[in-house]
mmCIF file of C-alpha atoms and ligand atoms in Angstrom:
data_model
loop_
_atom_site.group_PDB
_atom_site.id
_atom_site.type_symbol
_atom_site.label_atom_id
_atom_site.label_comp_id
_atom_site.label_asym_id
_atom_site.label_seq_id
_atom_site.Cartn_x
_atom_site.Cartn_y
_atom_site.Cartn_z
ATOM 1 C CA MET A 1 11.260 -4.670 20.787
ATOM 2 C CA ASN A 2 11.217 -3.801 24.858
ATOM 3 C CA ILE A 3 14.785 -3.586 24.943
ATOM 4 C CA TYR A 4 14.881 -0.507 24.192
ATOM 5 C CA TYR A 5 12.472 0.423 26.935
ATOM 6 C CA ALA A 6 13.694 -1.341 29.720
ATOM 7 C CA ASP A 7 12.584 1.589 32.274
ATOM 8 C CA MET A 8 8.611 1.867 30.811
ATOM 9 C CA ASN A 9 8.436 5.060 33.267
ATOM 10 C CA MET A 10 11.332 6.834 31.709
ATOM 11 C CA PRO A 11 10.000 9.493 29.498
ATOM 12 C CA GLN A 12 10.714 8.871 25.689
ATOM 13 C CA ASN A 13 10.835 11.494 23.163
ATOM 14 C CA ALA A 14 9.008 10.929 19.477
ATOM 15 C CA SER A 15 12.314 10.019 17.752
ATOM 16 C CA GLN A 16 13.393 7.377 20.336
ATOM 17 C CA SER A 17 9.957 6.122 20.085
ATOM 18 C CA ALA A 18 9.755 5.982 16.128
ATOM 19 C CA ILE A 19 12.946 3.926 16.339
ATOM 20 C CA ALA A 20 11.335 0.905 18.203
ATOM 21 C CA HIS A 21 8.675 1.228 15.946
ATOM 22 C CA LEU A 22 10.844 1.329 12.900
ATOM 23 C CA ALA A 23 12.635 -2.181 14.162
ATOM 24 C CA PHE A 24 9.207 -3.866 14.664
ATOM 25 C CA CYS A 25 8.371 -3.008 11.272
ATOM 26 C CA GLN A 26 11.359 -4.139 10.071
ATOM 27 C CA GLN A 27 11.375 -7.267 12.043
ATOM 28 C CA HIS A 28 7.741 -7.891 10.864
ATOM 29 C CA GLU A 29 7.790 -6.735 7.358
ATOM 30 C CA GLY A 30 7.095 -10.587 5.843
ATOM 31 C CA GLU A 31 4.062 -10.477 8.165
ATOM 32 C CA MET A 32 2.680 -6.978 6.775
ATOM 33 C CA LEU A 33 3.411 -8.601 3.006
ATOM 34 C CA SER A 34 1.450 -11.852 3.898
ATOM 35 C CA LEU A 35 -1.643 -9.672 5.569
ATOM 36 C CA LEU A 36 -1.513 -7.476 2.404
ATOM 37 C CA ARG A 37 -1.578 -10.287 0.121
ATOM 38 C CA ARG A 38 -4.664 -11.884 1.949
ATOM 39 C CA MET A 39 -6.501 -8.123 1.378
ATOM 40 C CA VAL A 40 -5.529 -7.986 -2.092
ATOM 41 C CA GLU A 41 -6.723 -11.402 -2.716
ATOM 42 C CA ILE A 42 -10.053 -10.728 -1.357
ATOM 43 C CA GLU A 43 -11.340 -9.132 -4.331
ATOM 44 C CA SER A 44 -13.774 -6.034 -2.961
ATOM 45 C CA PRO A 45 -15.119 -3.679 -5.920
ATOM 46 C CA SER A 46 -17.412 -1.155 -4.333
ATOM 47 C CA ASP A 47 -20.466 -2.187 -6.504
ATOM 48 C CA ASP A 48 -20.357 -6.168 -5.648
ATOM 49 C CA LYS A 49 -22.224 -5.380 -2.059
ATOM 50 C CA ALA A 50 -21.047 -9.624 -1.002
ATOM 51 C CA ALA A 51 -17.738 -9.438 -1.943
ATOM 52 C CA VAL A 52 -16.900 -6.061 -0.251
ATOM 53 C CA ASP A 53 -18.658 -7.633 3.003
ATOM 54 C CA SER A 54 -16.069 -10.481 3.017
ATOM 55 C CA MET A 55 -13.796 -8.119 3.164
ATOM 56 C CA GLY A 56 -15.072 -6.314 6.051
ATOM 57 C CA ALA A 57 -15.514 -9.920 7.688
ATOM 58 C CA PHE A 58 -12.076 -10.522 7.456
ATOM 59 C CA LEU A 59 -11.107 -7.392 8.643
ATOM 60 C CA ALA A 60 -13.228 -7.770 11.502
ATOM 61 C CA GLN A 61 -11.568 -10.594 12.377
ATOM 62 C CA VAL A 62 -7.808 -8.821 12.133
ATOM 63 C CA PHE A 63 -8.753 -6.313 14.596
ATOM 64 C CA GLU A 64 -10.649 -8.161 16.931
ATOM 65 C CA ARG A 65 -7.153 -10.634 17.332
ATOM 66 C CA LEU A 66 -5.851 -6.964 18.197
ATOM 67 C CA GLY A 67 -8.193 -6.226 21.015
ATOM 68 C CA GLY A 68 -10.642 -3.745 19.111
ATOM 69 C CA GLU A 69 -14.092 -3.688 19.298
ATOM 70 C CA VAL A 70 -15.965 -4.333 15.796
ATOM 71 C CA THR A 71 -18.885 -2.321 14.676
ATOM 72 C CA PHE A 72 -20.479 -2.648 11.227
ATOM 73 C CA TYR A 73 -23.163 -0.262 9.565
ATOM 74 C CA PRO A 74 -25.138 -2.010 7.720
ATOM 75 C CA GLN A 75 -25.860 -0.895 4.523
ATOM 76 C CA LYS A 76 -28.409 -2.307 1.701
ATOM 77 C CA GLU A 77 -26.329 -1.661 -1.412
ATOM 78 C CA ALA A 78 -23.084 -0.240 -0.333
ATOM 79 C CA GLY A 79 -20.757 -2.637 1.579
ATOM 80 C CA ASN A 80 -20.970 -2.666 5.572
ATOM 81 C CA HIS A 81 -18.790 0.260 6.682
ATOM 82 C CA LEU A 82 -16.524 -0.813 9.962
ATOM 83 C CA LYS A 83 -15.304 0.581 13.006
ATOM 84 C CA ALA A 84 -12.746 -0.676 15.013
ATOM 85 C CA GLU A 85 -11.883 0.936 18.674
ATOM 86 C CA PHE A 86 -9.004 0.611 20.731
ATOM 87 C CA GLY A 87 -9.039 1.685 24.072
ATOM 88 C CA GLY A 88 -6.583 4.651 25.772
ATOM 89 C CA SER A 89 -6.498 5.633 29.045
ATOM 90 C CA SER A 90 -7.715 9.313 28.299
ATOM 91 C CA GLY A 91 -8.319 12.145 25.857
ATOM 92 C CA LYS A 92 -10.545 12.163 22.457
ATOM 93 C CA PRO A 93 -9.475 9.392 19.785
ATOM 94 C CA VAL A 94 -6.983 9.490 17.209
ATOM 95 C CA LEU A 95 -9.055 8.480 13.891
ATOM 96 C CA LEU A 96 -7.463 6.120 11.124
ATOM 97 C CA LEU A 97 -9.519 6.760 7.969
ATOM 98 C CA GLY A 98 -9.887 4.570 4.773
ATOM 99 C CA HIS A 99 -11.474 2.864 3.074
ATOM 100 C CA PHE A 100 -11.606 -1.105 1.627
ATOM 101 C CA ASP A 101 -13.337 -0.770 -1.529
ATOM 102 C CA THR A 102 -11.467 -0.684 -4.942
ATOM 103 C CA VAL A 103 -12.032 0.452 -8.340
ATOM 104 C CA TRP A 104 -11.416 -3.156 -9.630
ATOM 105 C CA PRO A 105 -13.596 -5.666 -10.982
ATOM 106 C CA MET A 106 -14.113 -8.753 -9.741
ATOM 107 C CA GLY A 107 -11.895 -11.501 -11.677
ATOM 108 C CA THR A 108 -9.088 -8.965 -12.160
ATOM 109 C CA LEU A 109 -6.868 -10.951 -9.931
ATOM 110 C CA ASP A 110 -7.039 -13.459 -12.829
ATOM 111 C CA LYS A 111 -5.014 -10.812 -14.733
ATOM 112 C CA MET A 112 -3.600 -9.097 -12.400
ATOM 113 C CA PRO A 113 -2.313 -11.408 -9.414
ATOM 114 C CA PHE A 114 -0.652 -10.536 -6.190
ATOM 115 C CA ARG A 115 2.965 -10.695 -7.166
ATOM 116 C CA MET A 116 6.085 -9.405 -5.535
ATOM 117 C CA GLU A 117 8.645 -8.284 -8.284
ATOM 118 C CA ALA A 118 11.636 -5.868 -8.546
ATOM 119 C CA GLY A 119 11.187 -4.436 -4.635
ATOM 120 C CA ARG A 120 7.473 -4.050 -5.619
ATOM 121 C CA ALA A 121 4.257 -5.548 -4.678
ATOM 122 C CA PHE A 122 1.305 -5.301 -7.224
ATOM 123 C CA GLY A 123 -2.174 -6.324 -7.602
ATOM 124 C CA PRO A 124 -5.741 -4.806 -7.788
ATOM 125 C CA GLY A 125 -6.057 -2.062 -4.751
ATOM 126 C CA VAL A 126 -2.592 -2.891 -3.287
ATOM 127 C CA TYR A 127 -1.768 0.836 -3.211
ATOM 128 C CA ASP A 128 -5.310 2.441 -2.947
ATOM 129 C CA MET A 129 -5.541 1.137 -0.375
ATOM 130 C CA LYS A 130 -4.909 -1.922 1.364
ATOM 131 C CA ALA A 131 -1.119 -1.427 1.963
ATOM 132 C CA GLY A 132 -2.661 1.714 4.370
ATOM 133 C CA ILE A 133 -5.060 -0.870 6.331
ATOM 134 C CA ALA A 134 -2.262 -3.117 6.684
ATOM 135 C CA MET A 135 -0.292 -0.356 8.096
ATOM 136 C CA MET A 136 -2.600 0.467 10.340
ATOM 137 C CA VAL A 137 -2.540 -3.196 11.910
ATOM 138 C CA PHE A 138 1.133 -2.823 12.350
ATOM 139 C CA ALA A 139 1.343 0.637 13.372
ATOM 140 C CA LEU A 140 -0.822 -0.478 16.282
ATOM 141 C CA ARG A 141 0.736 -3.710 16.684
ATOM 142 C CA ALA A 142 4.151 -1.778 17.163
ATOM 143 C CA LEU A 143 2.924 0.228 19.572
ATOM 144 C CA THR A 144 1.847 -2.593 21.795
ATOM 145 C CA ALA A 145 5.195 -4.208 21.188
ATOM 146 C CA ALA A 146 6.548 -0.962 22.529
ATOM 147 C CA GLY A 147 4.174 -0.543 25.614
ATOM 148 C CA HIS A 148 2.905 2.192 24.315
ATOM 149 C CA ASP A 149 -0.733 1.366 23.514
ATOM 150 C CA GLY A 150 -1.659 3.539 26.863
ATOM 151 C CA ASN A 151 -2.453 7.104 24.939
ATOM 152 C CA ARG A 152 -5.325 8.567 23.591
ATOM 153 C CA PRO A 153 -7.883 5.604 22.132
ATOM 154 C CA VAL A 154 -7.464 4.755 18.786
ATOM 155 C CA THR A 155 -10.402 4.476 16.219
ATOM 156 C CA ILE A 156 -10.113 2.640 13.067
ATOM 157 C CA LEU A 157 -12.787 3.820 10.365
ATOM 158 C CA LEU A 158 -13.224 1.907 6.778
ATOM 159 C CA ASP A 159 -16.128 2.667 4.507
ATOM 160 C CA THR A 160 -16.966 0.642 1.616
ATOM 161 C CA ASP A 161 -18.024 3.245 -1.122
ATOM 162 C CA GLU A 162 -15.301 5.863 -1.146
ATOM 163 C CA GLU A 163 -14.632 4.938 -4.735
ATOM 164 C CA VAL A 164 -17.761 5.676 -5.941
ATOM 165 C CA GLY A 165 -18.175 9.003 -3.702
ATOM 166 C CA SER A 166 -18.851 8.157 -0.513
ATOM 167 C CA THR A 167 -22.806 8.491 -0.437
ATOM 168 C CA THR A 168 -23.140 6.068 2.492
ATOM 169 C CA GLY A 169 -19.711 6.738 3.885
ATOM 170 C CA ARG A 170 -19.953 9.952 4.374
ATOM 171 C CA PRO A 171 -22.574 10.301 7.533
ATOM 172 C CA VAL A 172 -20.226 7.775 8.972
ATOM 173 C CA VAL A 173 -17.102 9.313 8.317
ATOM 174 C CA GLU A 174 -18.327 12.474 9.936
ATOM 175 C CA ALA A 175 -20.170 11.444 13.108
ATOM 176 C CA THR A 176 -17.177 9.344 14.075
ATOM 177 C CA ALA A 177 -14.668 12.150 13.233
ATOM 178 C CA LYS A 178 -16.144 14.913 15.090
ATOM 179 C CA ASP A 179 -15.222 13.469 18.677
ATOM 180 C CA CYS A 180 -11.939 12.736 17.233
ATOM 181 C CA GLU A 181 -8.680 14.629 18.064
ATOM 182 C CA ALA A 182 -7.134 14.176 14.625
ATOM 183 C CA VAL A 183 -7.742 12.242 11.501
ATOM 184 C CA LEU A 184 -5.032 10.416 9.728
ATOM 185 C CA VAL A 185 -5.823 9.071 6.576
ATOM 186 C CA LEU A 186 -4.004 6.185 4.902
ATOM 187 C CA GLU A 187 -4.864 7.207 1.268
ATOM 188 C CA PRO A 188 -1.881 6.578 -0.775
ATOM 189 C CA SER A 189 1.307 9.172 -0.526
ATOM 190 C CA GLN A 190 1.521 11.513 -3.223
ATOM 191 C CA GLY A 191 4.522 10.790 -6.278
ATOM 192 C CA PRO A 192 7.716 9.152 -6.215
ATOM 193 C CA GLN A 193 9.064 10.636 -2.635
ATOM 194 C CA GLY A 194 6.083 9.936 -1.190
ATOM 195 C CA HIS A 195 4.756 13.005 -0.111
ATOM 196 C CA LEU A 196 1.960 13.624 2.867
ATOM 197 C CA LYS A 197 -1.159 15.392 1.507
ATOM 198 C CA THR A 198 -1.876 18.799 3.511
ATOM 199 C CA SER A 199 -4.557 19.698 1.431
ATOM 200 C CA ARG A 200 -6.902 18.441 -1.556
ATOM 201 C CA LYS A 201 -9.174 20.098 -3.574
ATOM 202 C CA GLY A 202 -12.840 19.985 -3.467
ATOM 203 C CA VAL A 203 -14.535 17.702 -5.893
ATOM 204 C CA GLY A 204 -17.767 18.314 -7.690
ATOM 205 C CA ASP A 205 -20.285 17.015 -10.239
ATOM 206 C CA ILE A 206 -23.011 18.898 -12.242
ATOM 207 C CA THR A 207 -25.028 17.581 -15.090
ATOM 208 C CA ILE A 208 -26.477 20.497 -17.639
ATOM 209 C CA ARG A 209 -29.562 19.142 -19.351
ATOM 210 C CA VAL A 210 -30.895 20.755 -22.199
ATOM 211 C CA ARG A 211 -34.244 20.874 -24.065
ATOM 212 C CA GLY A 212 -35.298 21.832 -27.337
ATOM 213 C CA ARG A 213 -37.273 21.104 -30.104
ATOM 214 C CA ALA A 214 -36.387 18.096 -32.359
ATOM 215 C CA SER A 215 -37.764 18.149 -36.145
ATOM 216 C CA HIS A 216 -36.498 16.754 -39.580
ATOM 217 C CA SER A 217 -33.510 18.691 -40.390
ATOM 218 C CA GLY A 218 -34.505 18.770 -44.282
ATOM 219 C CA VAL A 219 -38.031 19.198 -44.292
ATOM 220 C CA ASP A 220 -38.764 21.424 -40.861
ATOM 221 C CA PHE A 221 -35.081 22.429 -40.154
ATOM 222 C CA GLU A 222 -36.461 26.022 -38.665
ATOM 223 C CA LYS A 223 -39.059 24.113 -36.757
ATOM 224 C CA GLY A 224 -36.370 22.917 -34.467
ATOM 225 C CA GLN A 225 -34.793 24.147 -31.553
ATOM 226 C CA SER A 226 -31.412 22.480 -31.308
ATOM 227 C CA ALA A 227 -30.354 21.349 -27.665
ATOM 228 C CA ILE A 228 -26.813 20.508 -28.940
ATOM 229 C CA ILE A 229 -26.230 23.840 -30.629
ATOM 230 C CA GLU A 230 -27.591 25.316 -27.085
ATOM 231 C CA LEU A 231 -25.217 22.918 -24.885
ATOM 232 C CA ALA A 232 -22.311 23.749 -27.149
ATOM 233 C CA ARG A 233 -22.919 27.572 -26.691
ATOM 234 C CA GLN A 234 -23.363 26.632 -22.461
ATOM 235 C CA LEU A 235 -19.642 24.509 -22.699
ATOM 236 C CA LEU A 236 -17.842 27.745 -24.112
ATOM 237 C CA GLU A 237 -19.657 29.638 -21.416
ATOM 238 C CA ILE A 238 -18.824 27.532 -18.380
ATOM 239 C CA VAL A 239 -15.015 26.518 -19.508
ATOM 240 C CA LYS A 240 -14.908 30.444 -18.620
ATOM 241 C CA PHE A 241 -15.054 29.494 -14.997
ATOM 242 C CA THR A 242 -11.762 27.674 -14.793
ATOM 243 C CA ASP A 243 -9.557 29.738 -12.971
ATOM 244 C CA PRO A 244 -5.902 28.431 -12.450
ATOM 245 C CA ALA A 245 -4.227 30.819 -10.280
ATOM 246 C CA ARG A 246 -7.331 30.088 -7.585
ATOM 247 C CA GLY A 247 -7.137 26.099 -8.633
ATOM 248 C CA ILE A 248 -10.490 26.431 -10.370
ATOM 249 C CA THR A 249 -11.260 24.184 -13.011
ATOM 250 C CA VAL A 250 -14.309 23.079 -14.665
ATOM 251 C CA ASN A 251 -14.177 19.705 -16.936
ATOM 252 C CA PRO A 252 -17.045 18.678 -19.385
ATOM 253 C CA GLY A 253 -16.263 15.198 -19.180
ATOM 254 C CA VAL A 254 -19.261 13.579 -20.665
ATOM 255 C CA ILE A 255 -21.451 15.142 -23.434
ATOM 256 C CA GLN A 256 -24.400 13.119 -25.388
ATOM 257 C CA GLY A 257 -27.463 14.221 -27.182
ATOM 258 C CA GLY A 258 -29.219 13.909 -30.214
ATOM 259 C CA THR A 259 -30.353 10.733 -32.001
ATOM 260 C CA ARG A 260 -29.927 11.030 -35.419
ATOM 261 C CA SER A 261 -27.597 13.083 -38.051
ATOM 262 C CA ASN A 262 -31.036 14.262 -39.641
ATOM 263 C CA VAL A 263 -32.757 15.204 -36.800
ATOM 264 C CA VAL A 264 -32.454 18.618 -34.998
ATOM 265 C CA ALA A 265 -31.800 17.163 -31.500
ATOM 266 C CA ALA A 266 -34.492 18.031 -28.900
ATOM 267 C CA GLU A 267 -32.360 16.826 -25.935
ATOM 268 C CA ALA A 268 -28.608 17.230 -24.506
ATOM 269 C CA TRP A 269 -26.425 17.128 -21.586
ATOM 270 C CA ALA A 270 -23.057 17.462 -20.389
ATOM 271 C CA GLU A 271 -21.757 15.711 -17.017
ATOM 272 C CA VAL A 272 -18.936 18.279 -15.368
ATOM 273 C CA ASP A 273 -16.422 18.110 -13.482
ATOM 274 C CA LEU A 274 -15.658 20.745 -10.756
ATOM 275 C CA ARG A 275 -12.331 21.335 -8.739
ATOM 276 C CA VAL A 276 -11.921 23.942 -5.860
ATOM 277 C CA VAL A 277 -8.776 24.734 -3.606
ATOM 278 C CA HIS A 278 -11.169 27.219 -1.341
ATOM 279 C CA ALA A 279 -14.626 26.359 0.198
ATOM 280 C CA ALA A 280 -15.700 29.905 -0.637
ATOM 281 C CA ASP A 281 -15.278 29.183 -4.746
ATOM 282 C CA ALA A 282 -17.312 25.872 -4.363
ATOM 283 C CA ALA A 283 -20.365 28.147 -3.245
ATOM 284 C CA LEU A 284 -19.330 30.765 -5.641
ATOM 285 C CA LEU A 285 -19.283 28.277 -8.862
ATOM 286 C CA GLU A 286 -22.453 26.589 -7.495
ATOM 287 C CA ARG A 287 -24.487 29.910 -7.979
ATOM 288 C CA LYS A 288 -22.684 30.678 -11.512
ATOM 289 C CA PHE A 289 -23.893 27.254 -12.720
ATOM 290 C CA ALA A 290 -27.785 28.139 -11.274
ATOM 291 C CA ALA A 291 -27.416 31.169 -13.121
ATOM 292 C CA LEU A 292 -27.346 30.016 -16.165
ATOM 293 C CA LYS A 293 -29.705 31.255 -18.636
ATOM 294 C CA PRO A 294 -30.150 29.624 -22.295
ATOM 295 C CA PHE A 295 -28.864 31.470 -25.543
ATOM 296 C CA ASN A 296 -31.955 30.209 -27.387
ATOM 297 C CA PRO A 297 -35.173 31.264 -25.286
ATOM 298 C CA GLN A 298 -36.905 27.871 -26.923
ATOM 299 C CA CYS A 299 -34.401 25.883 -25.248
ATOM 300 C CA SER A 300 -34.683 25.048 -21.225
ATOM 301 C CA ILE A 301 -31.733 24.404 -19.219
ATOM 302 C CA GLU A 302 -31.757 22.266 -15.879
ATOM 303 C CA ILE A 303 -28.765 21.895 -13.963
ATOM 304 C CA SER A 304 -28.443 19.061 -11.218
ATOM 305 C CA GLY A 305 -25.755 18.218 -9.191
ATOM 306 C CA GLY A 306 -23.224 20.029 -7.251
ATOM 307 C CA MET A 307 -19.849 20.025 -5.153
ATOM 308 C CA ASN A 308 -19.887 16.470 -3.160
ATOM 309 C CA ARG A 309 -16.918 16.996 -1.249
ATOM 310 C CA PRO A 310 -15.326 20.019 0.076
ATOM 311 C CA PRO A 311 -12.229 20.921 -0.233
ATOM 312 C CA MET A 312 -9.506 19.826 2.407
ATOM 313 C CA GLU A 313 -7.742 23.171 2.905
ATOM 314 C CA ARG A 314 -4.230 23.546 4.469
ATOM 315 C CA THR A 315 -5.810 24.552 8.170
ATOM 316 C CA GLU A 316 -3.632 25.310 11.071
ATOM 317 C CA GLY A 317 -4.565 22.141 12.534
ATOM 318 C CA THR A 318 -2.795 20.030 9.645
ATOM 319 C CA ILE A 319 0.123 22.042 9.423
ATOM 320 C CA ARG A 320 0.767 21.141 12.779
ATOM 321 C CA LEU A 321 -0.080 17.489 12.319
ATOM 322 C CA PHE A 322 2.686 17.587 9.423
ATOM 323 C CA GLY A 323 5.000 19.133 11.570
ATOM 324 C CA ILE A 324 4.935 16.436 13.869
ATOM 325 C CA ALA A 325 5.060 13.924 11.254
ATOM 326 C CA ARG A 326 8.408 15.587 9.839
ATOM 327 C CA GLU A 327 10.147 15.822 13.027
ATOM 328 C CA ILE A 328 8.933 11.664 13.470
ATOM 329 C CA GLY A 329 10.566 11.384 10.054
ATOM 330 C CA GLN A 330 13.727 12.668 10.733
ATOM 331 C CA GLY A 331 14.314 10.578 13.968
ATOM 332 C CA ILE A 332 13.773 7.725 11.562
ATOM 333 C CA GLY A 333 15.903 8.847 8.722
ATOM 334 C CA MET A 334 13.002 9.909 6.483
ATOM 335 C CA ALA A 335 12.404 13.008 4.606
ATOM 336 C CA THR A 336 9.305 13.963 5.106
ATOM 337 C CA GLU A 337 7.384 16.439 2.690
ATOM 338 C CA GLU A 338 3.994 17.617 1.642
ATOM 339 C CA SER A 339 1.916 18.539 -1.137
ATOM 340 C CA SER A 340 -1.384 19.050 -2.307
ATOM 341 C CA THR A 341 -3.738 17.187 -4.872
ATOM 342 C CA GLY A 342 -6.645 17.371 -7.222
ATOM 343 C CA GLY A 343 -8.053 14.200 -6.041
ATOM 344 C CA GLY A 344 -10.730 13.824 -3.333
ATOM 345 C CA SER A 345 -10.631 11.484 -0.181
ATOM 346 C CA ASP A 346 -12.773 11.139 3.193
ATOM 347 C CA GLY A 347 -10.413 13.393 4.274
ATOM 348 C CA ASN A 348 -12.097 16.198 2.809
ATOM 349 C CA PHE A 349 -15.153 15.384 4.915
ATOM 350 C CA THR A 350 -12.947 15.089 8.238
ATOM 351 C CA SER A 351 -11.272 18.589 7.343
ATOM 352 C CA ALA A 352 -14.490 20.366 6.260
ATOM 353 C CA LEU A 353 -15.920 19.679 9.869
ATOM 354 C CA GLY A 354 -12.604 21.511 11.308
ATOM 355 C CA ILE A 355 -10.886 18.331 12.477
ATOM 356 C CA PRO A 356 -6.845 18.258 11.937
ATOM 357 C CA THR A 357 -6.889 15.570 9.263
ATOM 358 C CA LEU A 358 -3.404 14.776 7.682
ATOM 359 C CA ASP A 359 -3.990 12.726 4.055
ATOM 360 C CA GLY A 360 -1.541 10.457 2.069
ATOM 361 C CA LEU A 361 0.011 8.909 4.763
ATOM 362 C CA GLY A 362 -0.263 5.434 3.316
ATOM 363 C CA ALA A 363 2.088 3.498 0.847
ATOM 364 C CA LEU A 364 4.673 4.555 -1.128
ATOM 365 C CA GLY A 365 3.863 3.443 -5.039
ATOM 366 C CA GLU A 366 2.260 4.616 -8.257
ATOM 367 C CA GLY A 367 -0.906 3.256 -10.793
ATOM 368 C CA ALA A 368 -3.833 4.044 -8.446
ATOM 369 C CA HIS A 369 -6.450 2.818 -10.662
ATOM 370 C CA ALA A 370 -3.998 1.874 -13.384
ATOM 371 C CA SER A 371 -3.184 -1.422 -14.441
ATOM 372 C CA ASN A 372 0.719 -1.023 -12.883
ATOM 373 C CA GLU A 373 -0.626 -0.583 -9.381
ATOM 374 C CA SER A 374 2.194 -1.248 -7.134
ATOM 375 C CA ILE A 375 3.762 -0.086 -4.037
ATOM 376 C CA VAL A 376 7.489 0.222 -3.037
ATOM 377 C CA ILE A 377 7.926 -2.752 -0.239
ATOM 378 C CA SER A 378 11.026 -1.342 1.289
ATOM 379 C CA GLU A 379 9.268 1.861 2.415
ATOM 380 C CA LEU A 380 6.300 -0.232 4.288
ATOM 381 C CA PRO A 381 8.521 0.095 7.831
ATOM 382 C CA GLN A 382 9.773 3.448 7.776
ATOM 383 C CA ARG A 383 6.093 4.816 6.568
ATOM 384 C CA THR A 384 4.141 2.228 9.178
ATOM 385 C CA ALA A 385 6.712 3.559 12.251
ATOM 386 C CA LEU A 386 5.651 7.378 11.006
ATOM 387 C CA LEU A 387 2.284 6.241 11.695
ATOM 388 C CA ALA A 388 2.662 4.598 15.017
ATOM 389 C CA GLY A 389 4.784 7.400 15.754
ATOM 390 C CA LEU A 390 2.692 10.027 15.136
ATOM 391 C CA ILE A 391 -0.643 7.739 17.212
ATOM 392 C CA ARG A 392 1.799 7.651 19.563
ATOM 393 C CA SER A 393 2.752 11.705 19.896
ATOM 394 C CA LEU A 394 -0.716 13.124 19.265
HETATM 395 ZN ZN1 ZN B 1 -8.305 5.414 -2.055
#
């Protein structure tokens, strides 16, 4: 698409560039879909290291062909995280962030093969977030084709345990992001209009374990101290922590305890999901859980876990990134809106470090983690051009 830029010394404004990037992405839509198909057909569930590593090996080839320098971060159980660095002339790099693990177990492809139908592409991980990775590749190619690869360096970081909490991915994500100018997260967009995500709730996971004393419910009822009754009372206490106006939710999602109906339960526990909009509320919630006291002094309570993703707050830096995205979007006929979500991503970590982070830049679609997982094919070129424009503008 060099025809748009016969004279490369002439300064180009963001929207002119975006038009060139869009033309490139439209012309290469078929190629982008083939790459997407290849990726979907390499299954990569978070808990299958060998499978995830095959996906990593494939991606390394793709990035090396683009001129990237690939580094793996070897892991014992999780797949190896992957970084690809693309040189630029000056400044801190722009980080393109994502993951290549999926929630789908091996063999899902047999029931849910990659297919294209009614303008959509279906398949395990297609939306969350292999399309986002294909977009990274083609955004870089669009920049190169337009002679726009001389700006900031670009770093791609893809981790392999995002879908299970980024336990091993988090330190790599944080170490990489702290030296970057901005973070663009290629997680799926929000809703049928494909909104970008400027804030995400923080996520926590707390286990409340109650220990009482077992006894025969017929013979020695009064000697028992029911852990189940105690847990039930605690649950009624913690649901009071929910504060919709502040965006705080507390959900006991799993509960277990006791052995038989004729035994006073000696043990019971619940697993509780926490979501907060503000970082300050995360600390407050943790303190409230820590302060829980047993109603029945014969029972004991043990609290474990805590916040595992800080909230991605709607910071000045993020708003600025969104403003740039909106302007580029206008230039290519794309209405760009922002939204917030209760779901977390690795963007939560980078945002909490104070690095401007814009999320939801990936595909438009639906059904993440569900059998109707799919993306809208016709939106791919525009959204990829938006990504290229953003990289170019930063
Ligand atoms: Zn994801």
